[in-house]
Amino acid sequence: MKRIGRRAAAGLAAFVLLGVGSAGAVAADDPDPSGSALIVNTGDHNNIAGRDLIIGNNNTVGTGHTITQGSLPTTPPPSATRHVVAFYQTGTTTGDPGQPYVSPAPLAGQADVVEVAAFHLNDPAQYPILTLNSDAPSAAKYAPMWRDVAALQAKGLKATALLGGAAPGTYARLDQNFDLYYPPIRDALKTYKLDGIDLDVEEPFTEATAERLINQLRADFGPSFLITLAPVPTDLSNANGSNLPQLDYRTLENNVGTKINWYNAQFYCSNGSLADTSDYDAIIQNNFPASKVVAAAITNSDLDCAGYVPMPTLQTTLRTLASKYPAFAGTAGWEYALSADVDEPGCPTGPANWYCAVRHSFTAHTP
């Protein structure tokens, strides 16, 4: 499971998610941000968690939930060159005690990438060789999530997989036996029709294998497939290119940078800050192009991770970056289901509100 930033304590399941009622949930069949909501209170076991505004037809909501009925405002999509990325790990399962399903449906029109976290490679004698968190990606608990992700893709969002994160072993296994461990990754990307992969390397990983992995992904999936990485800011601003053994991001960019779409730099958990532009500026001064550095923030002050930036300050930083660097690549938020509703006008309620608010930093918006 990916930590809330590098080297922070795991345990996202312990957080209280938005909403009340049943632990299991199934979300909107058609998350159309321009449609009106039709809500049928059946009270069955298929529930929609929390304060999300549910849009589309034939939706059900269990007893004990408060849902706002109506239409979302029509707002322009994120700029093609300024991304809004939603990391999505907590709330992806249906039926787990204490973890209500939180649909990504409200992200339609607010983000342009939803990143499903976290895929891990395992010892095949103990677990399936590839898991999504602790279960096979094909587990029934993920079926509603895969359905809703596919619906978002039909609306134009890209869906990617986060590989690795805080749980060690994934990249060590690729180093040890690439021919054994790469095919399950390739096959899962094809099976779930994912548009890309984010390589979140939080353990030693050799430069040679990193380049082999990127080259193989590009060869297998072609030029439109998204290949991103998730370093901490110092990985990109340090003179030697990394604070991890073996993998040097400047060397990686020099050797295979044409095959990398961008870097989701993690400005949180004591790994840099977006309270101002200084830590981002240091990356650009180290010759990484602003067009390839997405500024990732943590999305709730209640999370066990330092570095939360209140939305007005974050919006100021993002606007400044966009002004200073015309090609600025955008922002990302860890993580969707736990995101604060920051009361941004003209936005859906619930966790999508945070992503709508940062999107407003990049668009002409009048509340």
PDB file of N, CA, C and O in Angstrom, residues 262-291:
ATOM      1  N   TRP A 262       5.631  12.583 -17.445  1.00  0.00           N
ATOM      2  CA  TRP A 262       5.883  13.599 -16.414  1.00  0.00           C
ATOM      3  C   TRP A 262       6.211  12.909 -15.099  1.00  0.00           C
ATOM      4  O   TRP A 262       6.153  11.675 -14.963  1.00  0.00           O
ATOM      5  N   TYR A 263       6.552  13.732 -14.098  1.00  0.00           N
ATOM      6  CA  TYR A 263       6.877  13.272 -12.750  1.00  0.00           C
ATOM      7  C   TYR A 263       5.847  13.843 -11.781  1.00  0.00           C
ATOM      8  O   TYR A 263       5.616  15.055 -11.737  1.00  0.00           O
ATOM      9  N   ASN A 264       5.205  12.976 -10.984  1.00  0.00           N
ATOM     10  CA  ASN A 264       4.292  13.404  -9.928  1.00  0.00           C
ATOM     11  C   ASN A 264       5.106  13.605  -8.642  1.00  0.00           C
ATOM     12  O   ASN A 264       5.222  12.711  -7.810  1.00  0.00           O
ATOM     13  N   ALA A 265       5.698  14.780  -8.491  1.00  0.00           N
ATOM     14  CA  ALA A 265       6.600  15.027  -7.367  1.00  0.00           C
ATOM     15  C   ALA A 265       5.792  15.223  -6.086  1.00  0.00           C
ATOM     16  O   ALA A 265       4.883  16.050  -6.028  1.00  0.00           O
ATOM     17  N   GLN A 266       6.148  14.474  -5.043  1.00  0.00           N
ATOM     18  CA  GLN A 266       5.381  14.425  -3.798  1.00  0.00           C
ATOM     19  C   GLN A 266       5.839  15.518  -2.817  1.00  0.00           C
ATOM     20  O   GLN A 266       6.761  15.318  -2.041  1.00  0.00           O
ATOM     21  N   PHE A 267       5.145  16.654  -2.826  1.00  0.00           N
ATOM     22  CA  PHE A 267       5.491  17.772  -1.953  1.00  0.00           C
ATOM     23  C   PHE A 267       4.734  17.653  -0.632  1.00  0.00           C
ATOM     24  O   PHE A 267       3.913  18.520  -0.292  1.00  0.00           O
ATOM     25  N   TYR A 268       5.005  16.602   0.140  1.00  0.00           N
ATOM     26  CA  TYR A 268       4.319  16.419   1.413  1.00  0.00           C
ATOM     27  C   TYR A 268       5.050  15.376   2.235  1.00  0.00           C
ATOM     28  O   TYR A 268       6.006  14.756   1.768  1.00  0.00           O
ATOM     29  N   CYS A 269       4.615  15.219   3.490  1.00  0.00           N
ATOM     30  CA  CYS A 269       5.251  14.294   4.438  1.00  0.00           C
ATOM     31  C   CYS A 269       6.735  14.610   4.598  1.00  0.00           C
ATOM     32  O   CYS A 269       7.593  13.728   4.489  1.00  0.00           O
ATOM     33  N   SER A 270       7.022  15.896   4.843  1.00  0.00           N
ATOM     34  CA  SER A 270       8.390  16.368   5.081  1.00  0.00           C
ATOM     35  C   SER A 270       9.295  16.206   3.869  1.00  0.00           C
ATOM     36  O   SER A 270      10.522  16.147   3.999  1.00  0.00           O
ATOM     37  N   ASN A 271       8.692  16.137   2.695  1.00  0.00           N
ATOM     38  CA  ASN A 271       9.468  16.009   1.460  1.00  0.00           C
ATOM     39  C   ASN A 271       9.260  17.226   0.562  1.00  0.00           C
ATOM     40  O   ASN A 271       9.041  17.104  -0.624  1.00  0.00           O
ATOM     41  N   GLY A 272       9.328  18.395   1.133  1.00  0.00           N
ATOM     42  CA  GLY A 272       9.087  19.601   0.358  1.00  0.00           C
ATOM     43  C   GLY A 272       7.718  20.160   0.665  1.00  0.00           C
ATOM     44  O   GLY A 272       6.888  19.524   1.327  1.00  0.00           O
ATOM     45  N   SER A 273       7.460  21.360   0.178  1.00  0.00           N
ATOM     46  CA  SER A 273       6.218  22.048   0.508  1.00  0.00           C
ATOM     47  C   SER A 273       5.731  22.850  -0.688  1.00  0.00           C
ATOM     48  O   SER A 273       6.536  23.315  -1.510  1.00  0.00           O
ATOM     49  N   LEU A 274       4.405  23.013  -0.758  1.00  0.00           N
ATOM     50  CA  LEU A 274       3.787  23.886  -1.739  1.00  0.00           C
ATOM     51  C   LEU A 274       3.185  25.123  -1.069  1.00  0.00           C
ATOM     52  O   LEU A 274       2.318  25.779  -1.626  1.00  0.00           O
ATOM     53  N   ALA A 275       3.675  25.457   0.123  1.00  0.00           N
ATOM     54  CA  ALA A 275       3.247  26.691   0.765  1.00  0.00           C
ATOM     55  C   ALA A 275       3.735  27.904  -0.021  1.00  0.00           C
ATOM     56  O   ALA A 275       3.150  28.985   0.061  1.00  0.00           O
ATOM     57  N   ASP A 276       4.813  27.704  -0.778  1.00  0.00           N
ATOM     58  CA  ASP A 276       5.280  28.705  -1.729  1.00  0.00           C
ATOM     59  C   ASP A 276       5.936  27.949  -2.877  1.00  0.00           C
ATOM     60  O   ASP A 276       5.862  26.715  -2.943  1.00  0.00           O
ATOM     61  N   THR A 277       6.583  28.645  -3.764  1.00  0.00           N
ATOM     62  CA  THR A 277       7.123  27.991  -4.966  1.00  0.00           C
ATOM     63  C   THR A 277       8.573  27.555  -4.829  1.00  0.00           C
ATOM     64  O   THR A 277       9.129  26.977  -5.763  1.00  0.00           O
ATOM     65  N   SER A 278       9.214  27.790  -3.698  1.00  0.00           N
ATOM     66  CA  SER A 278      10.667  27.627  -3.618  1.00  0.00           C
ATOM     67  C   SER A 278      11.134  26.197  -3.890  1.00  0.00           C
ATOM     68  O   SER A 278      12.136  25.991  -4.594  1.00  0.00           O
ATOM     69  N   ASP A 279      10.442  25.195  -3.328  1.00  0.00           N
ATOM     70  CA  ASP A 279      10.882  23.816  -3.554  1.00  0.00           C
ATOM     71  C   ASP A 279      10.652  23.386  -4.998  1.00  0.00           C
ATOM     72  O   ASP A 279      11.443  22.616  -5.555  1.00  0.00           O
ATOM     73  N   TYR A 280       9.590  23.859  -5.608  1.00  0.00           N
ATOM     74  CA  TYR A 280       9.372  23.572  -7.031  1.00  0.00           C
ATOM     75  C   TYR A 280      10.427  24.287  -7.882  1.00  0.00           C
ATOM     76  O   TYR A 280      10.986  23.710  -8.823  1.00  0.00           O
ATOM     77  N   ASP A 281      10.726  25.530  -7.538  1.00  0.00           N
ATOM     78  CA  ASP A 281      11.726  26.288  -8.283  1.00  0.00           C
ATOM     79  C   ASP A 281      13.069  25.561  -8.297  1.00  0.00           C
ATOM     80  O   ASP A 281      13.795  25.581  -9.306  1.00  0.00           O
ATOM     81  N   ALA A 282      13.414  24.913  -7.175  1.00  0.00           N
ATOM     82  CA  ALA A 282      14.698  24.218  -7.089  1.00  0.00           C
ATOM     83  C   ALA A 282      14.788  23.081  -8.103  1.00  0.00           C
ATOM     84  O   ALA A 282      15.873  22.773  -8.616  1.00  0.00           O
ATOM     85  N   ILE A 283      13.664  22.459  -8.384  1.00  0.00           N
ATOM     86  CA  ILE A 283      13.642  21.389  -9.384  1.00  0.00           C
ATOM     87  C   ILE A 283      13.905  21.958 -10.776  1.00  0.00           C
ATOM     88  O   ILE A 283      14.689  21.399 -11.561  1.00  0.00           O
ATOM     89  N   ILE A 284      13.273  23.056 -11.098  1.00  0.00           N
ATOM     90  CA  ILE A 284      13.463  23.674 -12.406  1.00  0.00           C
ATOM     91  C   ILE A 284      14.898  24.161 -12.545  1.00  0.00           C
ATOM     92  O   ILE A 284      15.517  24.054 -13.620  1.00  0.00           O
ATOM     93  N   GLN A 285      15.466  24.682 -11.466  1.00  0.00           N
ATOM     94  CA  GLN A 285      16.856  25.130 -11.491  1.00  0.00           C
ATOM     95  C   GLN A 285      17.825  23.969 -11.682  1.00  0.00           C
ATOM     96  O   GLN A 285      18.979  24.170 -12.077  1.00  0.00           O
ATOM     97  N   ASN A 286      17.353  22.740 -11.416  1.00  0.00           N
ATOM     98  CA  ASN A 286      18.175  21.537 -11.634  1.00  0.00           C
ATOM     99  C   ASN A 286      17.930  20.948 -13.022  1.00  0.00           C
ATOM    100  O   ASN A 286      18.224  19.792 -13.280  1.00  0.00           O
ATOM    101  N   ASN A 287      17.335  21.774 -13.903  1.00  0.00           N
ATOM    102  CA  ASN A 287      17.188  21.458 -15.331  1.00  0.00           C
ATOM    103  C   ASN A 287      16.123  20.420 -15.652  1.00  0.00           C
ATOM    104  O   ASN A 287      16.168  19.804 -16.720  1.00  0.00           O
ATOM    105  N   PHE A 288      15.146  20.241 -14.759  1.00  0.00           N
ATOM    106  CA  PHE A 288      13.954  19.493 -15.138  1.00  0.00           C
ATOM    107  C   PHE A 288      12.940  20.490 -15.705  1.00  0.00           C
ATOM    108  O   PHE A 288      12.708  21.547 -15.116  1.00  0.00           O
ATOM    109  N   PRO A 289      12.317  20.171 -16.841  1.00  0.00           N
ATOM    110  CA  PRO A 289      11.367  21.121 -17.436  1.00  0.00           C
ATOM    111  C   PRO A 289      10.065  21.175 -16.656  1.00  0.00           C
ATOM    112  O   PRO A 289       9.544  20.149 -16.201  1.00  0.00           O
ATOM    113  N   ALA A 290       9.514  22.384 -16.498  1.00  0.00           N
ATOM    114  CA  ALA A 290       8.247  22.545 -15.784  1.00  0.00           C
ATOM    115  C   ALA A 290       7.121  21.769 -16.449  1.00  0.00           C
ATOM    116  O   ALA A 290       6.156  21.370 -15.789  1.00  0.00           O
ATOM    117  N   SER A 291       7.230  21.530 -17.744  1.00  0.00           N
ATOM    118  CA  SER A 291       6.206  20.776 -18.466  1.00  0.00           C
ATOM    119  C   SER A 291       6.143  19.320 -18.040  1.00  0.00           C
ATOM    120  O   SER A 291       5.179  18.616 -18.367  1.00  0.00           O
TER     121      SER A 291
END
